[in-house]
XYZ file of C-alpha atoms in Angstrom:
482
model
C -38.410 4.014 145.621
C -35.175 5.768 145.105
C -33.625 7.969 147.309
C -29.598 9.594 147.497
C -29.345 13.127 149.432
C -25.395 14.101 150.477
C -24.944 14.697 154.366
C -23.924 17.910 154.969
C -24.823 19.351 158.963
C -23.815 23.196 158.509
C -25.525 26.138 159.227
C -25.096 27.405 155.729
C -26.856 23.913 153.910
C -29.993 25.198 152.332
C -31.737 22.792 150.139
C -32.812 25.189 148.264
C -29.714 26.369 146.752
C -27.915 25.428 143.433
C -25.208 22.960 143.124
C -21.832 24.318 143.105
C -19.739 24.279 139.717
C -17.210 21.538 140.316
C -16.320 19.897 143.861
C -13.796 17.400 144.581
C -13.619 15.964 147.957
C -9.968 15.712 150.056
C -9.021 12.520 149.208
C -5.583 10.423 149.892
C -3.459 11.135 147.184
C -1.038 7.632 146.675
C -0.425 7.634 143.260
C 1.622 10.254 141.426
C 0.110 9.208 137.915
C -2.298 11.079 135.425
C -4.961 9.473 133.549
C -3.444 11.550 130.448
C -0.024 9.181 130.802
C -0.234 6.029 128.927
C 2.492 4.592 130.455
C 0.812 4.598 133.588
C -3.233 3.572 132.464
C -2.477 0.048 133.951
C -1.365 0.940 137.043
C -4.524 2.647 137.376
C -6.647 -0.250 135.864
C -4.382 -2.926 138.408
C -5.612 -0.254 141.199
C -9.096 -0.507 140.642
C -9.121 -4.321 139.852
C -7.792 -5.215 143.365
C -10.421 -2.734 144.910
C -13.187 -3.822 142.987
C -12.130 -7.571 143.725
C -12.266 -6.879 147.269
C -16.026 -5.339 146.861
C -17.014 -8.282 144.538
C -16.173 -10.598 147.264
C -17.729 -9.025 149.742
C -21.120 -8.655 147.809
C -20.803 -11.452 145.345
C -21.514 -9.212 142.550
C -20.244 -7.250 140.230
C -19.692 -2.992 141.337
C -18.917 -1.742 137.809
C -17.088 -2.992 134.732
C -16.694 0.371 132.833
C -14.610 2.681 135.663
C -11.150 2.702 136.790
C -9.796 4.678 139.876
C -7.796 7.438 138.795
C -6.095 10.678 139.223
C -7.560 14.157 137.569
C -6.225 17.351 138.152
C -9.196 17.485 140.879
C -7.786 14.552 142.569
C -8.475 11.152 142.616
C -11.386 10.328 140.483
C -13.442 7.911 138.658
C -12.796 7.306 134.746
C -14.442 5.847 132.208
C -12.882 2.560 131.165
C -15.169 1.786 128.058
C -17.175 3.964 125.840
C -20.230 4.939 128.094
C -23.847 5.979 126.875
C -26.431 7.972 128.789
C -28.544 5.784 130.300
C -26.305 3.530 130.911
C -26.105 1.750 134.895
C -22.271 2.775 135.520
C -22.114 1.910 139.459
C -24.077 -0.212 141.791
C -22.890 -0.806 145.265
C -24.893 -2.790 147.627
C -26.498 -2.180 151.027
C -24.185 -4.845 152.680
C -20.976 -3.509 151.320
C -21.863 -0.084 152.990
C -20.545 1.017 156.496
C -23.265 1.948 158.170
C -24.409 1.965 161.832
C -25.816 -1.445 161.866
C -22.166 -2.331 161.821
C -22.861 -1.950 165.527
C -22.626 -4.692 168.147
C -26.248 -4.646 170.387
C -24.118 -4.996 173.573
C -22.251 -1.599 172.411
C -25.168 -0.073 170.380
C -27.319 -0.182 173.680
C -24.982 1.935 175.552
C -24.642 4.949 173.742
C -26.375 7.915 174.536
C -29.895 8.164 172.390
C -29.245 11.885 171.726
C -25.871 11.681 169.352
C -25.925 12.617 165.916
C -25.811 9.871 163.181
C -22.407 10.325 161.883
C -21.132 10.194 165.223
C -23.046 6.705 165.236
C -20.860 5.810 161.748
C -17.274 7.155 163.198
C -17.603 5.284 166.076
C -18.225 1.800 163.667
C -14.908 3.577 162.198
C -12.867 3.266 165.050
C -14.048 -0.091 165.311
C -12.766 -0.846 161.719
C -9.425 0.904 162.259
C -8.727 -0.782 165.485
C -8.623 -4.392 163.725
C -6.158 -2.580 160.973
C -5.579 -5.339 158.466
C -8.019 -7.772 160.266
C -10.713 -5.328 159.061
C -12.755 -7.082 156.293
C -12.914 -2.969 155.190
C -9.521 -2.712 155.243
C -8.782 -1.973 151.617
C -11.207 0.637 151.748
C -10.046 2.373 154.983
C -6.432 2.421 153.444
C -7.732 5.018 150.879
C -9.140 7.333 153.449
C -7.654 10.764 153.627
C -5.653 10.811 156.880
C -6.420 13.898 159.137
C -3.505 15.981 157.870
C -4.525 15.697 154.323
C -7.882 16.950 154.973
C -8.938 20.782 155.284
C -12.459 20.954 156.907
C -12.639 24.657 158.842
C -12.432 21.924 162.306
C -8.560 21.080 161.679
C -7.366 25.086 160.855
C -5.000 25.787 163.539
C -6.007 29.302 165.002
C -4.095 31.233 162.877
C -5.230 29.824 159.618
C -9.363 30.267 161.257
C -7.776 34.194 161.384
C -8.016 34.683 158.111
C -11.488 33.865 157.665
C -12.531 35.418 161.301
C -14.661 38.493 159.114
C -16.785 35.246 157.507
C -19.604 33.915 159.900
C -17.924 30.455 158.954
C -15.463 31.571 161.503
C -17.859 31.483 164.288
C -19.978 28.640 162.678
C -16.190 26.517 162.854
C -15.607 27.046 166.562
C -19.636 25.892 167.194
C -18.763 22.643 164.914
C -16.002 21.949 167.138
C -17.671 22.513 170.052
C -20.236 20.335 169.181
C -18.144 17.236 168.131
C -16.307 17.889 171.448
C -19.668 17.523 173.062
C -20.453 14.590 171.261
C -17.082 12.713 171.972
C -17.703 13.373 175.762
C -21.142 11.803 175.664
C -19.761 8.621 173.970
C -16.326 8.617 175.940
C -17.646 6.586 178.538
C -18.884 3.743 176.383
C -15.763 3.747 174.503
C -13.297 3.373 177.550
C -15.723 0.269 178.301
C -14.740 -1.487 175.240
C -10.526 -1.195 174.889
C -10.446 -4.383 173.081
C -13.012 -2.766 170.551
C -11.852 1.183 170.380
C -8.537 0.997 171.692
C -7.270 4.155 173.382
C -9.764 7.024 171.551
C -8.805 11.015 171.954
C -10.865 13.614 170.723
C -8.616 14.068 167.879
C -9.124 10.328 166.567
C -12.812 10.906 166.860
C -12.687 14.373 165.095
C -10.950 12.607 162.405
C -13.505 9.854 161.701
C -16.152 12.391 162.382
C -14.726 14.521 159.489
C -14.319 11.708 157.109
C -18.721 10.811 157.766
C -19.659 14.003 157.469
C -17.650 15.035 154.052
C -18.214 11.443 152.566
C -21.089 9.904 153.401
C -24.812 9.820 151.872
C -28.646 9.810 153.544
C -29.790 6.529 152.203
C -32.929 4.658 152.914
C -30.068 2.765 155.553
C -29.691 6.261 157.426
C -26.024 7.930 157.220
C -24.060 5.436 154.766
C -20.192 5.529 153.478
C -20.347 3.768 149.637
C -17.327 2.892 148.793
C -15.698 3.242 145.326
C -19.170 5.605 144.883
C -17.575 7.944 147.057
C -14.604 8.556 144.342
C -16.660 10.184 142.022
C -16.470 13.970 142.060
C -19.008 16.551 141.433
C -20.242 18.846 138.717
C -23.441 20.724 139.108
C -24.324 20.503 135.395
C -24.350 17.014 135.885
C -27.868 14.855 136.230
C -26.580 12.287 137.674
C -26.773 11.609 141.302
C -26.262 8.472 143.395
C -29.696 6.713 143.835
C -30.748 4.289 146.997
C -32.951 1.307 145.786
C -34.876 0.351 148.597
C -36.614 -2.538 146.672
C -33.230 -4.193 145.480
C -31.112 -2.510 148.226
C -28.773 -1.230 146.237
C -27.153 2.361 145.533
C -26.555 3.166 141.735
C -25.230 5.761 139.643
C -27.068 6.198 135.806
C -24.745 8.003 133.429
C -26.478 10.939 132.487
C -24.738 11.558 129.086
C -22.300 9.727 127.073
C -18.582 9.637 128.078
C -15.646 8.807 126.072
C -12.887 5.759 127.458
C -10.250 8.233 129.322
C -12.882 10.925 130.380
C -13.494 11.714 133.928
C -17.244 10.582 135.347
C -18.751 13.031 137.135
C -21.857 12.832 139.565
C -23.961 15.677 141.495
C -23.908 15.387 144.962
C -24.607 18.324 146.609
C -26.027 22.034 146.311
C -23.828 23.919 148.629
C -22.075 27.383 149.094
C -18.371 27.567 149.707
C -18.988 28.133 153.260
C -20.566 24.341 153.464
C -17.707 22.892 151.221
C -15.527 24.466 153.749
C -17.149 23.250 156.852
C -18.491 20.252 155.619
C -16.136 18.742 152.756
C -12.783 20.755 153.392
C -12.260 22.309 150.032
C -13.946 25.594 148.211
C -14.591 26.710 144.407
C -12.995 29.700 142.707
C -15.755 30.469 141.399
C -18.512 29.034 143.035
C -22.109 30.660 141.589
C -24.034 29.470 144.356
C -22.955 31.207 147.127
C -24.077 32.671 149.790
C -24.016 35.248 153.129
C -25.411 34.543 156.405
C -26.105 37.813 158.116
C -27.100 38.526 161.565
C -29.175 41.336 162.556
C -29.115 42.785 166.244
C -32.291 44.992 167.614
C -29.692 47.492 169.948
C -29.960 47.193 173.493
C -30.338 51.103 173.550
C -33.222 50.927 171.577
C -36.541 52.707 173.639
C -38.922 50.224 171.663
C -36.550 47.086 172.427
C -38.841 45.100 174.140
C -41.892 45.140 171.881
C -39.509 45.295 168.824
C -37.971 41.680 170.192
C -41.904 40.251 170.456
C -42.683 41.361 167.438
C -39.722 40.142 166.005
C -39.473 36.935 167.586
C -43.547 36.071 166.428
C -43.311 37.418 163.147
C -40.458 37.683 161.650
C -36.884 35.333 163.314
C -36.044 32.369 160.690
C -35.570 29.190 162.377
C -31.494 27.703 161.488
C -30.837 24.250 161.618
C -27.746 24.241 163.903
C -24.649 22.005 163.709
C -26.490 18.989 165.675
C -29.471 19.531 163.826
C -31.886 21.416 166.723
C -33.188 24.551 165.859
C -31.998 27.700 167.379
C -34.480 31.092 166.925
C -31.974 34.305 166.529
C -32.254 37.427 163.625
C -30.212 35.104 161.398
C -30.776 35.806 157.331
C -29.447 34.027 153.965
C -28.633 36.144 151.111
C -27.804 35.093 147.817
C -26.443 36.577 144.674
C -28.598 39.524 143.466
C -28.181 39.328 139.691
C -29.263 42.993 138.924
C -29.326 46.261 140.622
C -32.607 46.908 138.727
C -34.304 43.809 139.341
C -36.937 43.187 142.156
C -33.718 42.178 144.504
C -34.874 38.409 144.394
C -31.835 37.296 147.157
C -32.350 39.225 150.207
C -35.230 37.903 151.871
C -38.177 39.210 153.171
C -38.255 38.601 155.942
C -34.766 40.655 156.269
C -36.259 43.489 154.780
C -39.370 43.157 157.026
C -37.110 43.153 159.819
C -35.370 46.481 159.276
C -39.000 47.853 159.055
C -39.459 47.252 162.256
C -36.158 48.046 163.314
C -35.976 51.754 161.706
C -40.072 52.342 163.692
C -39.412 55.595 166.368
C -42.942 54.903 168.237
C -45.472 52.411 169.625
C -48.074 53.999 166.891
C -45.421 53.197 163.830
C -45.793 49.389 165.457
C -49.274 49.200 165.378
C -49.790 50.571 162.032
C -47.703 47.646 161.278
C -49.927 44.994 163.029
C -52.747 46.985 161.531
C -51.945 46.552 157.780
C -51.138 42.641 158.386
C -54.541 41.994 159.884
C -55.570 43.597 157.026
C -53.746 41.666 154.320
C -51.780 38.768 154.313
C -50.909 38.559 158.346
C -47.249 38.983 157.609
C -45.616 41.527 159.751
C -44.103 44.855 157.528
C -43.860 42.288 153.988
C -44.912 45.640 151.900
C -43.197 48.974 151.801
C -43.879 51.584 154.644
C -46.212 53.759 153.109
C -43.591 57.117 154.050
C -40.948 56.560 151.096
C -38.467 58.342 153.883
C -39.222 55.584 156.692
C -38.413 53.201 153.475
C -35.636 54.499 152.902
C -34.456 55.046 156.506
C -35.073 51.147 156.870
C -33.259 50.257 154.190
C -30.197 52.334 154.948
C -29.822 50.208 158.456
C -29.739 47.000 156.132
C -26.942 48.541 153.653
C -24.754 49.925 156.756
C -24.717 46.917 158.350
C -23.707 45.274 154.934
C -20.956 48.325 154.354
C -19.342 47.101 157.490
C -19.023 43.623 156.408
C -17.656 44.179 153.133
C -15.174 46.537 154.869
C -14.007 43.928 157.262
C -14.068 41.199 153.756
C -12.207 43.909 151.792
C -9.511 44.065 154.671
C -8.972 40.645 155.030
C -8.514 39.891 150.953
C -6.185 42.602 151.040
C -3.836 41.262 154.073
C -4.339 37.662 152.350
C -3.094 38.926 148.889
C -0.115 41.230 150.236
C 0.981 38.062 151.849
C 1.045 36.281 148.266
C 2.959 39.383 146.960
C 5.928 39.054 149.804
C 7.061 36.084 147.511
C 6.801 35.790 144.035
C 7.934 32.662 143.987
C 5.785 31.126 146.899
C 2.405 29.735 146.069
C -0.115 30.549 148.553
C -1.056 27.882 150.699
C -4.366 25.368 149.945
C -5.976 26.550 152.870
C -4.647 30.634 152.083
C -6.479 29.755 149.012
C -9.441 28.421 149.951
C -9.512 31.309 152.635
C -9.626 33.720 149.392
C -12.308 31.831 147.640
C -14.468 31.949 150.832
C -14.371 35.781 151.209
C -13.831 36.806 147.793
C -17.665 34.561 147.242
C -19.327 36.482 150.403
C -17.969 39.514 148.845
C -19.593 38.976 145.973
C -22.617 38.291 147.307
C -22.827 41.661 150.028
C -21.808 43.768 147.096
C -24.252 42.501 145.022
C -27.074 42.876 147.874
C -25.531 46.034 149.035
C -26.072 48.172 145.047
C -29.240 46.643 144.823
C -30.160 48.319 148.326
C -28.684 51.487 147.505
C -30.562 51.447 143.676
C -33.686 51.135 145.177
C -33.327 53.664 147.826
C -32.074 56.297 145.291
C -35.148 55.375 143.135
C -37.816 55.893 146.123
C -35.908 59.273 147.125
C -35.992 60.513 143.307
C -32.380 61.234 143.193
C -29.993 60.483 140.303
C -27.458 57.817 140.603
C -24.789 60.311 140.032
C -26.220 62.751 142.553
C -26.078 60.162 145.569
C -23.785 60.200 147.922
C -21.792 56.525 148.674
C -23.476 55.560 152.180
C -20.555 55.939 154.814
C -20.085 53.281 157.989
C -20.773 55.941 160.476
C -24.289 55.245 158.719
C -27.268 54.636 162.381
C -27.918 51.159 162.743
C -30.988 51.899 164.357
C-alpha cells in the first residue's frame, strides 16, 4: 500500500481543490550559485554528495544517484544529474531516516498532554535535535532549515504587514493559528521546563518556529506527520504526476519520475492542492497566478431579523457546513467556499448550494415562506431551499443579499490593492517587499474569485427578472442584507 498526502492544517485546505501552478517552499538560501553556471555545477554536485553521504550512512542505502541539490530561480531545488526517463525510481528515503514522533523518549512521550496536535508532537523532537547542535546525528539536515526570519507563514507578519491583508479572512484565520500554537505551547510548557538538559530554555517563539517548519514541510505518511529529508527539496508543479509515495510494505517513501527530464533540468513533484490563502498560512509563500483559488465567505442571519430564531434552527439543521479548524475540531458557523466561476452563463458551478440555499432562507418575510420551504423538501430530496423559490422576485431578492454581501468585499479587496500598489508607485526604484507581494497575490486571487461569483449572480438575476444586461442597474452597497 502506498500512501503520501502533504500536511497542511488551515481553514482554507479543501481536498477537493486543484493543485496550484508552481509552489516553492521558504527554504535557506546558502549558496549564491545557479544551476545555469557551469563554473559552479560542482559546487552543487560536492553539496549534495556530503548530504547524501550523511543519509547513506544513516540508512545504509543508497537515497538517489540521479539528483543534485541546487538553486532555481524558485529557490533551492532538486536537479536532474543524469538523463531521467518516466518511470524511472528518482528518490527513496527510508522510514528510519525520517524525523518523526517516535523520535520521542517514553519517559518524555508519556508526559505530554494526549490532546496536542501531531506537528506539535514533531517540533518538540525538533527542539530536541537543535538542542544537541552538532551532536545531533540530524545535524546536516537541520543546518539547511530555513531559520525563522527567512520564512513568511501569515504567523511571523508583524501587525502591520497582517494590515494589508486584514480585508482577506486569512487575516482572521492568522490570528486563530497563532492563538492556537500559543495554546499548544502552554499545554506542553510544563513538560518541557522538566527536561532542561533535553529542551533547553524553550519560548513561544522557538516553538512557533519549529512548529512552522512541520507544518510547511512535512508529509502524512503511514508513520503519522513525517519530515523526509532531501524529499523535502523538491518543489511543486501541479501539472506534475508525480507525488511522494509511503511504502508501508518496504517502509520506504519514493518519488517515480513521471516524465523524462533532461541532466540540468529542475525535478518537480506535486505535493499539494491548495489556494493561496493555504500557501500563505501553511507554507509562507503565494502564486501570481494561482488558478485554484479560492474565497471563504461568512454569512450572518441579522440580529434584527423578526424570524431570527427559527431562521438559526433551520439553518443550523439544514444548511451550516462543518470547517475543519486550525487544530483540526470542527466548528458549525454560516461559513462557505467559493471557487472560480468560469462563465457568467454557465450553471455557476463554484458557489455552493448550500450558500445559495442559505440566502433563501435568509431573504423569507414570514413563518408561512418557512414552511413552504420544509414542505417542498419533504417532498423531494429533504434538502432545505436546494431549488429556486417558485416567486422569480423572492429569487431574485435572495440572490441580491448574496451579491451585496460580495459587493462589500470586493470593495474592501479593491481598497486594499489600491493602497498596496500606490505604495509601489512612491518609488520607482524600490521593489515591493516579498511579503507586499505576496499580500497582492492573496487579494488580487480572492478578487478574482468574488468578481467572478459576483457577475455570475448578477447574470442570473437579470435573466429571471427579464431585463437586458444593458438595462440593469450595477447593484449598489447600500443593497438590504436581509
Amino acid at each position: 500500500m502506498r500512501i503520501g498526502v502533504r500536511v497542511a492544517r488551515s481553514l482554507f485546505a479543501s481536498p477537493d481543490l486543484p493543485p496550484p501552478v508552481f509552489a516553492t517552499r521558504a527554504l535557506r538560501s546558502k549558496f549564491s550559485f545557479s544551476v545555469s553556471c557551469p563554473e559552479k555545477e560542482h559546487v552543487i554536485v560536492e553539496e549534495s554528495a556530503n548530504f547524501l553521504r550523511w543519509l547513506r550512512g544513516k540508512t545504509g542505502t543508497d537515497i538517489s544517484s540521479v539528483l543534485a541539490l541546487g538553486n532555481s530561480t524558485y529557490g533551492r531545488s532538486l536537479i536532474a544529474l543524469k538523463n531521467i526517463k518516466a518511470g524511472d525510481c528518482i528518490l527513496k528515503v527510508p522510514y528510519l531516516a525520517q524525523i518523526t514522533s517516535e523520535s520521542l523518549s517514553s519517559e518524555i512521550e508519556q508526559l505530554l498532554p494526549r490532546n496536542i496536535g501531531n506537528v506539535s508532537w514533531v517540533a518538540i523532537v525538533l527542539l530536541a535535535e537543535k538542542k544537541l547542535r552538532q551532536s545531533s546525528e540530524w545535524y546536516t539536515y537541520l543546518n539547511c532549515l530555513p531559520c525563522m526570519d527567512e520564512m513568511h507563514n501569515a504567523i511571523f507578519w508583524r501587525k502591520d504587514e497582517l494590515k494589508m491583508i486584514c480585508k482577506s479572512p486569512v487575516y482572521q484565520e492568522t490570528i486563530s493559528q497563532q492563538a492556537y500554537i500559543e495554546k499548544e505551547f502552554s499545554a506542553l510548557r510544563p513538560v518541557l521546563e522538566m527536561f532542561p538538559d533535553v529542551f533547553g530554555k524553550v519560548l513561544l517563539e522557538n516553538f512557533m518556529h519549529a512548529y512552522a517548519l512541520v507544518s510547511s514541510r512535512a508529509w502524512e505518511t503511514s508513520k503519522g506527520v513525517s519530515l523526509i529529508p532531501f524529499a523535502d527539496f523538491l518543489n511543486h508543479d501541479c501539472k506534475c504526476g508525480a507525488v511522494l509515495l509511503s511504502d508501508v510494505d518496504k517502509e520506504i517513501s519514493e518519488v517515480i519520475a513521471d516524465r523524462d527530464y533532461a541532466i540540468g533540468e529542475q525535478v518537480m513533484i506535486r505535493y499539494g492542492k491548495f489556494s493561496n490563502a493555504t500557501l500563505l498560512l501553511d507554507f509562507g509563500f503565494t502564486l501570481q497566478h494561482n488558478l485554484y483559488d479560492q474565497v471563504q465567505l461568512h454569512m450572518d442571519i441579522p440580529l434584527h431579523d423578526p424570524l431570527y430564531a427559527t431562521k438559526t434552527e433551520l439553518v443550523e439543521k439544514h444548511c451550516s457546513p462543518r470547517i475543519s479548524s486550525v487544530d483540526k475540531s470542527n466548528s458549525t458557523g454560516n461559513f462557505f467556499i467559493i471557487k472560480e466561476v468560469k462563465s457568467a452563463s454557465s450553471k455557476g458551478k463554484g458557489i455552493p448550494q448550500a450558500l445559495r440555499a442559505f440566502v433563501r432562507i435568509l431573504s423569507a418575510t414570514s413563518i408561512e415562506e418557512l414552511q413552504a420551504l420544509l414542505a417542498e423538501a419533504a417532498e423531494n430530496d429533504g434538502r432545505l431551499a436546494r431549488r429556486p423559490l417558485k416567486s422569480k422576485e423572492r429569487e431574485v431578492q435572495a440572490h441580491h443579499i448574496l451579491c451585496s454581501r460580495l459587493f462589500l468585499m470586493i470593495e474592501g479587496h479593491n481598497t486594499a490593492l489600491k493602497m498596496l500598489n500606490s505604495q509601489d508607485d512612491t518609488d520607482y526604484n524600490l521593489r515591493p517587499s516579498i511579503r507586499t507581494r505576496m499580500a497582492v497575490n492573496l487579494l488580487s486571487g480572492e478578487l478574482r474569485i468574488m468578481q467572478s461569483a459576483y457577475n455570475w449572480l448578477e447574470n442570473y438575476c437579470k435573466r429571471l427578472s427579464g431585463a437586458k444586461e444593458e438595462d440593469a442597474l450595477p447593484l449598489s452597497a447600500d443593497t438590504e442584507l436581509g
